CSV table of C-alpha atoms in Angstrom, one decimal:
chain,number,residue,atom,x,y,z
H,124,MET,CA,22.7,-19.2,7.8
H,125,PHE,CA,22.7,-19.1,11.5
H,126,GLU,CA,24.3,-22.0,13.9
H,127,ASN,CA,22.7,-23.3,16.6
H,128,VAL,CA,19.5,-21.3,15.6
H,129,PRO,CA,16.8,-21.7,13.1
H,130,GLN,CA,16.2,-19.9,10.1
H,131,MET,CA,13.9,-16.5,11.4
H,132,ALA,CA,13.0,-13.1,10.2
H,133,PHE,CA,15.7,-11.2,11.8
H,134,ARG,CA,14.1,-7.9,12.2
H,135,PRO,CA,16.0,-5.2,10.1
H,136,LEU,CA,15.5,-2.2,11.6
H,137,PRO,CA,16.6,-0.9,15.1
H,138,ARG,CA,13.6,0.4,16.9
H,139,GLN,CA,13.5,3.8,19.1
H,140,ARG,CA,15.5,3.9,22.3
H,141,ARG,CA,13.1,2.3,25.1
H,142,PRO,CA,13.1,2.3,28.7
H,143,ALA,CA,14.3,-1.3,30.2
H,144,ALA,CA,11.2,-3.4,31.1
H,145,LYS,CA,10.9,-4.4,34.8
H,146,GLY,CA,13.0,-7.0,36.6
H,147,THR,CA,15.6,-6.3,33.9
H,148,THR,CA,19.1,-4.7,34.6
H,149,ARG,CA,20.9,-2.6,31.9
H,150,ARG,CA,24.5,-4.1,30.8
H,151,VAL,CA,27.9,-2.5,32.0
H,152,ASP,CA,29.6,-3.2,28.5
H,153,PRO,CA,28.0,-1.9,25.4
H,154,MET,CA,27.9,-4.0,22.1
H,155,LYS,CA,31.3,-3.4,20.2
H,156,LEU,CA,31.3,-1.9,16.2
H,157,VAL,CA,34.2,-4.1,14.7
H,158,SER,CA,34.6,-2.8,11.2
H,159,VAL,CA,33.4,-0.2,8.8
H,160,GLU,CA,33.9,-1.3,5.2
H,161,THR,CA,33.2,0.1,1.7
H,162,PRO,CA,32.4,-2.9,-0.1
H,163,GLU,CA,31.3,-1.1,-3.1
H,164,LYS,CA,31.4,3.1,-3.7
H,165,SER,CA,29.0,4.2,-2.2
H,166,VAL,CA,27.6,1.5,-0.1
H,167,CYS,CA,28.8,1.3,3.6
H,168,LYS,CA,28.8,-1.8,5.6
H,169,MET,CA,29.7,-2.0,9.2
H,170,THR,CA,29.6,-5.0,11.3
H,171,PHE,CA,28.7,-5.1,15.4
H,172,SER,CA,29.5,-7.9,17.7
H,173,ALA,CA,27.7,-8.8,21.1
H,174,THR,CA,29.7,-11.3,23.4
H,175,ALA,CA,28.2,-14.2,25.2
H,176,GLU,CA,28.0,-13.4,28.3
H,177,GLU,CA,25.7,-10.3,27.0
H,178,LEU,CA,23.6,-12.6,24.7
H,179,GLU,CA,23.0,-15.0,28.1
H,180,THR,CA,22.1,-11.6,30.0
H,181,ALA,CA,19.4,-10.3,27.3
H,182,SER,CA,18.2,-13.8,27.1
H,183,ASN,CA,17.5,-13.7,30.5
H,184,ALA,CA,16.2,-10.9,30.8
H,185,VAL,CA,13.6,-11.7,27.8
H,186,TYR,CA,12.2,-14.7,29.6
H,187,GLU,CA,11.9,-12.6,33.2
H,188,ARG,CA,9.3,-10.2,31.3
H,189,THR,CA,8.3,-13.2,28.9
H,190,ARG,CA,8.0,-16.3,31.1
H,191,ALA,CA,4.0,-15.9,32.1
H,192,THR,CA,3.1,-15.9,28.7
H,193,TYR,CA,4.4,-19.8,28.1
H,194,THR,CA,2.3,-22.6,28.1
H,195,ILE,CA,4.2,-25.8,28.4
H,196,LYS,CA,3.2,-29.1,28.7
H,197,GLY,CA,2.9,-30.4,32.2
H,198,PHE,CA,2.8,-26.8,33.8
H,199,GLN,CA,0.6,-24.6,34.2
H,200,LYS,CA,0.9,-21.2,32.1
H,201,GLY,CA,3.9,-19.2,33.7
H,202,GLU,CA,5.1,-21.6,36.1
H,203,ALA,CA,7.6,-23.6,34.1
H,204,ASP,CA,11.2,-22.0,34.3
H,205,ARG,CA,13.7,-21.2,31.9
H,206,ALA,CA,15.6,-24.4,31.2
H,207,GLN,CA,11.9,-26.1,30.7
H,208,ILE,CA,11.1,-24.0,28.3
H,209,GLU,CA,14.3,-24.0,26.2
H,210,ALA,CA,14.1,-27.2,27.0
H,211,ASP,CA,10.8,-27.6,25.0
H,212,ARG,CA,11.1,-24.9,22.7
H,213,GLY,CA,14.5,-24.7,22.2
H,214,GLU,CA,17.4,-23.0,23.4
H,215,HIS,CA,17.3,-19.9,21.4
H,216,THR,CA,13.6,-19.0,22.2
H,217,PHE,CA,14.5,-15.8,23.6
H,218,TRP,CA,17.4,-15.1,21.4
H,219,TYR,CA,15.3,-13.6,18.9
H,220,ASP,CA,14.3,-10.5,21.2
H,221,ALA,CA,17.5,-10.6,23.3
H,222,ILE,CA,19.5,-9.6,20.1
H,223,ASN,CA,16.8,-7.0,18.8
H,224,ASP,CA,16.6,-5.8,22.6
H,225,LEU,CA,20.6,-5.7,22.2
H,226,MET,CA,20.9,-3.5,18.5
H,227,ASP,CA,18.1,-1.2,19.9
H,228,GLN,CA,20.1,-0.3,22.8
H,229,ASP,CA,23.9,0.0,21.6
H,230,VAL,CA,23.5,0.2,17.4
H,231,PRO,CA,21.7,3.3,16.9
H,232,ALA,CA,24.8,5.3,18.7
H,233,LEU,CA,27.3,3.2,17.2
H,234,TYR,CA,25.9,3.8,14.1
H,235,GLU,CA,25.3,7.4,14.1
H,236,ALA,CA,29.1,8.0,15.7
H,237,ALA,CA,30.6,5.8,12.6
H,238,LEU,CA,29.1,7.8,10.1
H,239,LYS,CA,29.8,11.2,11.4
H,240,GLU,CA,33.6,10.2,11.7
H,241,HIS,CA,33.9,8.8,8.3
H,242,GLY,CA,32.0,11.9,6.6
H,243,PHE,CA,29.4,9.2,5.3
H,244,ALA,CA,25.9,10.7,4.0
H,245,PRO,CA,23.1,8.0,4.2
H,246,VAL,CA,20.5,8.1,1.6
H,247,ASP,CA,18.5,5.1,2.9
H,248,GLU,CA,17.4,3.6,6.0
H,249,PRO,CA,20.4,0.9,6.7
H,250,SER,CA,19.5,-2.8,6.2
H,251,TYR,CA,20.4,-5.1,8.9
H,252,ASP,CA,21.5,-9.1,8.8
H,253,LEU,CA,22.3,-11.3,11.5
H,254,VAL,CA,25.7,-12.9,10.0
H,255,SER,CA,26.0,-15.6,13.2
H,256,VAL,CA,24.9,-16.4,16.7
H,257,LYS,CA,26.2,-18.9,19.2
H,258,LYS,CA,25.4,-19.7,22.7
H,259,ASP,CA,29.2,-19.8,23.8
H,260,GLU,CA,30.5,-17.1,21.3
H,261,GLY,CA,27.8,-14.5,20.8
H,262,PHE,CA,26.7,-12.9,17.8
H,263,VAL,CA,27.1,-11.1,14.9
H,264,ALA,CA,25.5,-8.7,12.7
H,265,THR,CA,25.8,-6.1,10.1
H,266,ALA,CA,24.1,-3.0,9.1
H,267,THR,CA,24.0,-1.8,5.0
H,268,VAL,CA,23.3,1.1,4.1
H,269,ALA,CA,23.7,3.4,0.6
H,270,LEU,CA,26.0,6.9,0.4
H,271,GLN,CA,24.7,9.6,-1.6
H,272,PRO,CA,27.3,8.8,-4.8
H,273,GLU,CA,28.9,11.9,-6.5
H,274,LEU,CA,27.2,11.7,-9.7
H,275,LYS,CA,28.5,14.0,-13.1
H,276,LEU,CA,25.2,15.7,-14.1
H,277,ASN,CA,26.0,16.9,-18.3
H,278,GLN,CA,22.7,18.6,-17.8
H,279,ILE,CA,20.5,19.8,-15.3
H,280,SER,CA,17.7,22.1,-17.1
H,281,GLY,CA,16.4,22.7,-20.6
H,282,PHE,CA,15.2,19.1,-21.3
H,283,THR,CA,11.9,18.9,-23.7
H,284,SER,CA,8.9,16.9,-23.7
H,285,GLN,CA,5.5,16.8,-25.3
H,286,CYS,CA,2.3,16.9,-23.6
H,287,VAL,CA,-0.3,15.0,-25.8
H,288,THR,CA,-3.6,14.7,-24.9
H,289,PRO,CA,-6.1,12.9,-26.8
H,290,GLU,CA,-9.2,15.0,-27.8
H,291,VAL,CA,-12.9,14.5,-26.4
H,292,THR,CA,-15.3,13.0,-28.7
H,293,ASP,CA,-19.1,13.1,-28.7
H,294,LYS,CA,-19.7,9.8,-28.8
H,295,GLU,CA,-17.8,10.2,-25.3
H,296,ILE,CA,-19.4,12.8,-24.1
H,297,ASP,CA,-22.5,11.8,-24.8
H,298,ALA,CA,-21.8,8.1,-23.1
H,299,VAL,CA,-21.0,10.0,-20.1
H,300,LEU,CA,-24.0,11.4,-20.4
H,301,GLU,CA,-25.9,8.2,-20.7
H,302,ARG,CA,-24.3,7.5,-17.2
H,303,ARG,CA,-25.5,10.4,-15.2
H,304,ARG,CA,-28.7,10.0,-16.9
H,305,ASN,CA,-29.4,6.2,-15.5
H,306,TYR,CA,-28.0,7.6,-12.0
H,307,ALA,CA,-30.3,10.0,-12.1
H,308,ALA,CA,-33.6,7.6,-12.9
H,309,GLU,CA,-36.7,7.8,-10.8
H,310,LEU,CA,-38.4,4.6,-9.7
H,311,VAL,CA,-42.0,5.4,-10.7
H,312,PRO,CA,-44.7,2.6,-9.2
H,313,HIS,CA,-47.1,1.2,-12.6
H,314,LYS,CA,-50.1,-1.4,-11.7
H,315,GLY,CA,-49.2,-4.2,-14.4
H,316,PRO,CA,-46.9,-7.2,-14.4
H,317,ALA,CA,-43.7,-7.2,-13.3
H,318,VAL,CA,-40.8,-8.0,-16.7
H,319,LYS,CA,-37.3,-8.0,-16.3
H,320,GLY,CA,-35.8,-4.5,-15.7
H,321,ASN,CA,-38.4,-3.6,-13.1
H,322,VAL,CA,-37.5,-3.3,-9.6
H,323,VAL,CA,-39.9,-4.5,-7.3
H,324,HIS,CA,-39.9,-4.0,-3.6
H,325,MET,CA,-41.2,-7.1,-1.3
H,326,ASP,CA,-41.0,-9.2,2.0
H,327,PHE,CA,-40.1,-13.1,1.3
H,328,GLU,CA,-39.6,-16.0,4.4
H,329,GLY,CA,-37.8,-19.1,2.7
H,330,LEU,CA,-38.5,-22.3,4.0
H,331,LEU,CA,-36.7,-25.5,4.0
H,332,ASP,CA,-39.0,-28.6,4.4
H,333,GLY,CA,-41.6,-26.2,5.6
H,334,VAL,CA,-38.8,-24.2,8.2
H,335,PRO,CA,-37.7,-21.1,8.3
H,336,PHE,CA,-33.9,-21.2,7.5
H,337,GLU,CA,-31.3,-18.7,9.2
H,338,GLY,CA,-30.5,-15.7,6.5
H,339,GLY,CA,-34.2,-16.9,4.4
H,340,THR,CA,-36.4,-13.7,5.7
H,341,ALA,CA,-35.6,-10.3,4.7
H,342,LYS,CA,-38.1,-7.1,4.8
H,343,ASP,CA,-38.9,-4.8,2.2
H,344,GLN,CA,-36.3,-6.4,0.0
H,345,SER,CA,-35.1,-3.8,-3.3
H,346,VAL,CA,-34.6,-6.1,-6.5
H,347,GLN,CA,-34.0,-5.8,-10.3
H,348,LEU,CA,-35.8,-8.2,-12.2
H,349,GLY,CA,-33.3,-9.7,-14.6
H,350,SER,CA,-30.1,-8.7,-12.6
H,351,GLY,CA,-29.1,-12.1,-11.4
H,352,ARG,CA,-29.0,-11.4,-7.9
H,353,MET,CA,-30.6,-13.6,-6.8
H,354,ILE,CA,-30.5,-17.5,-6.9
H,355,PRO,CA,-31.9,-18.9,-9.8
H,356,GLY,CA,-35.4,-19.3,-10.6
H,357,PHE,CA,-36.2,-16.4,-8.0
H,358,GLU,CA,-36.6,-13.4,-10.2
H,359,ASP,CA,-38.0,-15.0,-13.0
H,360,GLY,CA,-40.9,-16.7,-10.2
H,361,ILE,CA,-42.0,-12.6,-9.8
H,362,LEU,CA,-42.1,-11.8,-13.1
H,363,GLY,CA,-46.0,-11.6,-14.2
H,364,HIS,CA,-47.1,-10.6,-10.7
H,365,LYS,CA,-48.7,-7.5,-9.7
H,366,ALA,CA,-48.3,-4.7,-6.6
H,367,GLY,CA,-50.1,-6.4,-3.6
H,368,ASP,CA,-49.5,-9.8,-4.9
H,369,GLU,CA,-48.8,-12.8,-2.3
H,370,PHE,CA,-47.6,-16.2,-3.6
H,371,GLU,CA,-44.7,-18.5,-3.6
H,372,ILE,CA,-41.9,-19.6,-5.3
H,373,ASN,CA,-40.2,-22.8,-5.8
H,374,VAL,CA,-36.3,-23.0,-6.3
H,375,THR,CA,-33.4,-25.1,-5.5
H,376,PHE,CA,-30.0,-23.7,-4.0
H,377,PRO,CA,-27.4,-24.0,-6.7
H,378,LYS,CA,-24.8,-27.2,-5.6
H,379,ASN,CA,-21.7,-24.9,-5.4
H,380,TYR,CA,-23.7,-22.3,-2.6
H,381,HIS,CA,-22.1,-20.8,-0.2
H,382,GLY,CA,-24.2,-22.0,2.2
H,383,LYS,CA,-23.1,-25.8,2.5
H,384,GLU,CA,-26.4,-26.0,4.4
H,385,LEU,CA,-28.7,-25.1,1.9
H,386,ALA,CA,-26.4,-25.9,-1.6
H,387,GLY,CA,-28.4,-28.3,-3.5
H,388,LYS,CA,-31.5,-28.2,-1.7
H,389,PRO,CA,-35.2,-27.4,-3.1
H,390,ALA,CA,-36.8,-24.4,-1.3
H,391,VAL,CA,-40.2,-22.3,-1.0
H,392,PHE,CA,-40.1,-19.0,-0.6
H,393,LYS,CA,-43.5,-16.8,0.1
H,394,ILE,CA,-43.5,-13.3,-1.0
H,395,LYS,CA,-45.7,-10.4,-0.6
H,396,LEU,CA,-44.9,-7.9,-3.3
H,397,HIS,CA,-45.4,-4.4,-2.2
H,398,ASP,CA,-44.9,-2.0,-5.6
H,399,VAL,CA,-43.7,-2.9,-9.4
H,400,CYS,CA,-41.9,0.2,-10.2
H,401,VAL,CA,-40.1,1.3,-14.0
H,402,ARG,CA,-37.0,2.9,-13.5
H,403,GLN,CA,-38.1,6.5,-15.5
H,404,LEU,CA,-35.0,8.2,-17.4
H,405,PRO,CA,-35.0,12.3,-17.1
H,406,ALA,CA,-35.2,13.8,-20.6
H,407,LEU,CA,-31.7,15.3,-21.6
H,408,ASN,CA,-32.9,19.0,-21.3
H,409,SER,CA,-32.3,22.3,-19.9
H,410,ASP,CA,-34.2,20.4,-16.6
H,411,PHE,CA,-31.8,18.1,-16.5
H,412,ALA,CA,-28.8,20.7,-17.1
H,413,LYS,CA,-30.0,22.7,-14.1
H,414,LYS,CA,-30.0,19.7,-11.8
H,415,MET,CA,-26.3,19.2,-12.4
H,416,GLY,CA,-25.8,22.9,-11.9
H,417,LYS,CA,-25.4,24.4,-15.3
H,418,GLU,CA,-28.8,26.2,-17.6
H,419,THR,CA,-28.3,24.4,-20.8
H,420,MET,CA,-27.5,21.3,-22.1
H,421,GLU,CA,-24.8,23.2,-24.6
H,422,GLU,CA,-23.5,24.5,-20.9
H,423,TYR,CA,-23.8,21.2,-19.3
H,424,ARG,CA,-22.3,19.4,-22.2
H,425,ALA,CA,-19.0,21.7,-22.6
H,426,PHE,CA,-18.6,21.0,-18.8
H,427,VAL,CA,-18.6,17.4,-19.0
H,428,LYS,CA,-16.1,17.7,-22.0
H,429,LYS,CA,-13.9,20.1,-19.9
H,430,GLN,CA,-14.1,17.6,-17.2
H,431,LEU,CA,-12.7,14.7,-19.8
H,432,PHE,CA,-10.1,16.7,-21.1
H,433,ASP,CA,-8.6,18.4,-17.8
H,434,GLY,CA,-8.2,14.6,-16.4
H,435,ARG,CA,-6.6,13.6,-19.6
H,436,HIS,CA,-4.8,16.4,-19.9
H,437,GLY,CA,-3.4,16.2,-16.2
H,438,GLY,CA,-2.4,12.2,-16.8
H,439,ALA,CA,-0.6,13.5,-20.0
H,440,LEU,CA,1.0,16.6,-18.5
H,441,ASN,CA,2.4,14.0,-15.3
H,442,HIS,CA,3.9,11.5,-18.0
H,443,ALA,CA,5.6,14.6,-19.6
H,444,LYS,CA,7.3,15.6,-16.5
H,445,ASP,CA,8.4,12.1,-15.9
H,446,MET,CA,9.7,12.0,-19.7
H,447,ILE,CA,12.2,15.0,-18.4
H,448,LEU,CA,12.6,13.5,-15.0
H,449,GLY,CA,14.0,10.0,-17.1
H,450,GLN,CA,16.2,12.6,-19.4
H,451,LEU,CA,17.6,13.9,-16.2
H,452,ALA,CA,18.9,10.3,-15.7
H,453,ASP,CA,20.1,9.7,-18.8
H,454,ALA,CA,22.4,12.5,-18.2
H,455,ALA,CA,23.6,12.1,-14.9
H,456,GLU,CA,26.7,9.8,-15.0
H,457,GLY,CA,28.0,7.2,-12.2
H,458,GLU,CA,27.9,4.3,-10.3
H,459,ILE,CA,24.7,4.2,-8.3
H,460,PRO,CA,24.5,2.1,-4.9
H,461,SER,CA,22.8,-1.2,-6.0
H,462,VAL,CA,21.2,-1.6,-2.7
H,463,LEU,CA,19.6,1.6,-3.3
H,464,VAL,CA,18.5,-0.1,-6.3
H,465,GLU,CA,17.7,-3.4,-5.4
H,466,SER,CA,15.7,-1.2,-2.7
H,467,ALA,CA,13.3,0.5,-5.1
H,468,TYR,CA,13.0,-2.8,-7.1
H,469,GLN,CA,11.6,-4.7,-4.2
H,470,GLN,CA,8.9,-1.8,-3.0
H,471,GLN,CA,8.3,-1.4,-6.9
H,472,MET,CA,7.6,-5.4,-7.1
H,473,GLN,CA,5.5,-5.0,-4.0
H,474,GLY,CA,3.0,-2.5,-5.3
H,475,ILE,CA,2.3,-4.3,-8.1
H,476,GLN,CA,1.8,-7.6,-6.2
H,477,GLN,CA,-0.9,-5.4,-4.2
H,478,GLN,CA,-2.2,-3.9,-7.0
H,479,LEU,CA,-2.9,-7.4,-8.7
H,480,GLN,CA,-4.3,-8.4,-5.2
H,481,MET,CA,-6.7,-6.1,-5.0
H,482,GLN,CA,-7.5,-7.2,-8.6
H,483,ARG,CA,-7.6,-10.7,-7.3
H,484,MET,CA,-5.5,-11.8,-10.0
H,485,SER,CA,-1.8,-13.7,-9.7
H,486,LEU,CA,1.8,-12.1,-11.1
H,487,ASN,CA,1.6,-15.7,-13.4
H,488,THR,CA,-1.9,-14.9,-14.6
H,489,TYR,CA,-1.1,-10.9,-15.4
H,490,LEU,CA,2.1,-12.1,-17.2
H,491,SER,CA,0.0,-14.5,-19.1
H,492,GLN,CA,-2.4,-12.2,-20.6
H,493,ILE,CA,0.5,-9.5,-21.3
H,494,HIS,CA,2.3,-12.5,-23.4
H,495,GLU,CA,5.4,-11.7,-20.4
H,496,THR,CA,8.0,-13.9,-19.5
H,497,ARG,CA,8.7,-13.4,-15.6
H,498,GLU,CA,12.5,-13.0,-16.7
H,499,SER,CA,11.5,-10.5,-19.1
H,500,PHE,CA,8.9,-8.6,-17.0
H,501,THR,CA,11.2,-8.1,-13.6
H,502,ALA,CA,13.9,-6.7,-15.8
H,503,LYS,CA,12.1,-4.3,-17.0
H,504,VAL,CA,10.8,-3.3,-13.5
H,505,HIS,CA,14.7,-3.5,-12.5
H,506,ALA,CA,15.7,-1.8,-15.1
H,507,ALA,CA,12.9,1.3,-14.1
H,508,ALA,CA,14.1,0.9,-10.5
H,509,GLU,CA,17.3,1.6,-11.3
H,510,LYS,CA,16.4,4.9,-13.6
H,511,ASN,CA,14.5,6.4,-11.2
H,512,THR,CA,17.0,5.9,-8.6
H,513,ARG,CA,19.4,7.7,-10.4
H,514,ALA,CA,17.0,10.1,-11.1
H,515,ARG,CA,16.4,10.7,-7.3
H,516,MET,CA,19.9,10.9,-6.4
H,517,ALA,CA,20.8,13.4,-9.6
H,518,LEU,CA,17.7,15.6,-8.2
H,519,LEU,CA,19.0,15.3,-4.2
H,520,GLN,CA,22.3,16.4,-5.6
H,521,ILE,CA,20.4,19.4,-7.7
H,522,ALA,CA,19.0,20.1,-4.8
H,523,GLN,CA,22.2,20.9,-2.5
H,524,GLN,CA,23.6,22.9,-5.5
H,525,GLU,CA,21.0,25.0,-6.1
H,526,ASN,CA,20.3,25.4,-2.2
H,527,LEU,CA,16.7,23.8,-2.5
H,528,LEU,CA,17.0,21.6,0.5
H,529,PRO,CA,14.3,22.5,3.4
H,530,THR,CA,15.5,24.9,6.1
H,531,ASP,CA,15.0,24.1,9.8
H,532,GLU,CA,12.3,26.9,10.2
H,533,GLU,CA,10.9,25.1,6.9
H,534,ILE,CA,10.7,21.3,8.7
H,535,ASP,CA,9.2,22.4,11.6
H,536,LYS,CA,6.1,23.9,10.3
H,537,GLN,CA,5.6,20.8,8.2
H,538,LEU,CA,5.4,19.0,12.0
H,539,ALA,CA,3.1,21.6,13.6
H,540,GLU,CA,1.3,21.4,10.4
H,541,ARG,CA,1.4,16.9,11.2
H,542,ALA,CA,0.6,17.3,14.8
H,543,GLU,CA,-2.0,19.4,14.2
H,544,LYS,CA,-4.1,17.0,11.4
H,545,THR,CA,-2.9,14.1,14.3
H,546,LYS,CA,-4.1,16.3,17.1
H,547,LYS,CA,-0.3,15.0,18.8
H,548,THR,CA,2.1,17.3,19.9
H,549,PRO,CA,5.2,18.7,17.6
H,550,GLU,CA,7.6,17.1,19.9
H,551,GLU,CA,5.8,13.7,19.6
H,552,ILE,CA,6.2,13.8,16.0
H,553,LYS,CA,9.3,15.2,15.5
H,554,ALA,CA,10.7,12.2,18.0
H,555,ASN,CA,9.1,9.7,15.1
H,556,THR,CA,10.1,11.3,12.5
H,557,ASP,CA,13.2,10.7,10.9
H,558,ILE,CA,14.5,14.7,10.0
H,559,ALA,CA,17.2,13.8,7.6
H,560,ALA,CA,15.3,11.5,5.4
H,561,LEU,CA,12.7,14.2,5.6
H,562,ARG,CA,14.7,16.9,4.5
H,563,ARG,CA,15.7,14.7,1.7
H,564,SER,CA,12.4,13.8,0.6
H,565,GLU,CA,11.4,17.4,0.6
H,566,GLY,CA,14.7,18.4,-1.5
H,567,ILE,CA,14.3,16.0,-4.2
H,568,ARG,CA,10.8,17.4,-4.5
H,569,LYS,CA,11.6,20.9,-5.0
H,570,ALA,CA,14.5,19.8,-7.0
H,571,ALA,CA,11.9,17.9,-9.9
H,572,ASP,CA,9.8,21.4,-9.9
H,573,TRP,CA,13.3,23.3,-10.7
H,574,VAL,CA,14.2,21.0,-13.4
H,575,ILE,CA,10.4,20.8,-15.0
H,576,ASP,CA,10.3,24.7,-14.9
H,577,HIS,CA,13.6,25.0,-16.3
H,578,SER,CA,12.0,23.0,-19.2
H,579,THR,CA,10.3,23.0,-21.9
H,580,ILE,CA,6.8,21.2,-21.9
H,581,GLU,CA,5.2,21.1,-25.3
H,582,GLU,CA,1.5,20.8,-25.4
H,583,LYS,CA,-0.2,19.1,-28.2
H,584,VAL,CA,-4.2,17.5,-28.9
H,585,GLU,CA,-4.1,14.4,-30.3
H,586,SER,CA,-7.4,14.0,-32.4
H,587,LYS,CA,-9.1,10.8,-33.1
């Protein structure tokens, strides 16, 4: 892609203006805005350039402030000069930061001036790409940004959808009560021998060839027998023993045990059993209800039923609201910027990947479970991203039409609240906030509420 420079991740967003590092000199000549184009409707592409001299000056400034961090063979750290570093690491070594420094210093002002001159209204952050870079020519970069499209809104109110909430059954209430009953169980010591299901408290010391090993000793350890928490044979070795017993257990660590120094080896554990306890479940009566904040079990059952219903109703209501906004998207005609749709698609795919990672599952595994090909799955995600983007642009247009965009006073109030929560000054928060993006976001949120308030959601309870 680039000439005379290996492919690298070019930082795609100018940072906030920062003071020049010590030992550097600000250039007299800034970068140039070469052209402003609209390659497609509602998309603006700006091209910027810097000369070879500008690239060289910025590269030398980067070298001056970072030279102390380089360790080159044959030199002490920080002793090698620029030529020696570039001979070892490549002539492009300082270009990455130099290009970003130049972009940071000049592009924001050029970008804002061009938007104002052409009357463009961006609806997203610009995406920056490095087109070319040569030592004797400098570099060329572009900024591509989505502009607000002009949509024909055939309908903005009067939509209808259903909020279908599944009813709560007695069986489901019983399941919740049983879980909460188990949480409230008490451990009651008994004198009989230990059996599966009992909870024991003990001290133990593990020996390998008669010598204690690291991690093999514990005091007042609690274990429910039969839970499989300990290595095979350990819990079974406690069965039949009583409180106060001292005994030994012979076990063998699994061959795939995470500690390689113990894997597959026989060991002896010396056990001192403090007590053997039975988990005693409370009766589901008025005493249990009172512990849960109600007077009777009938009241508590009704409370649990309402909890379950409210949770389901909240999800069903959100779905009904989404259906209304989906109808708004269908009623909005016009071309949506492709770069905006692509950005939404990438964000949705990233969110899906993160959720799968939390479940320790790959996308391929997930797709095999739902019997979906990657092509059909990504096509569905892309279609959803397009519809969501269309709805957002329609809502932004409604916010402007209905005077729903937040005022400067409302924005200042939000920033003050953020400042109070983060223990910063409003000025600090404002300096690090994209006010235009915040105004758009709040306007879209208010417009969504407006559309839903001016539509009808039919409530329905679905019996099982």
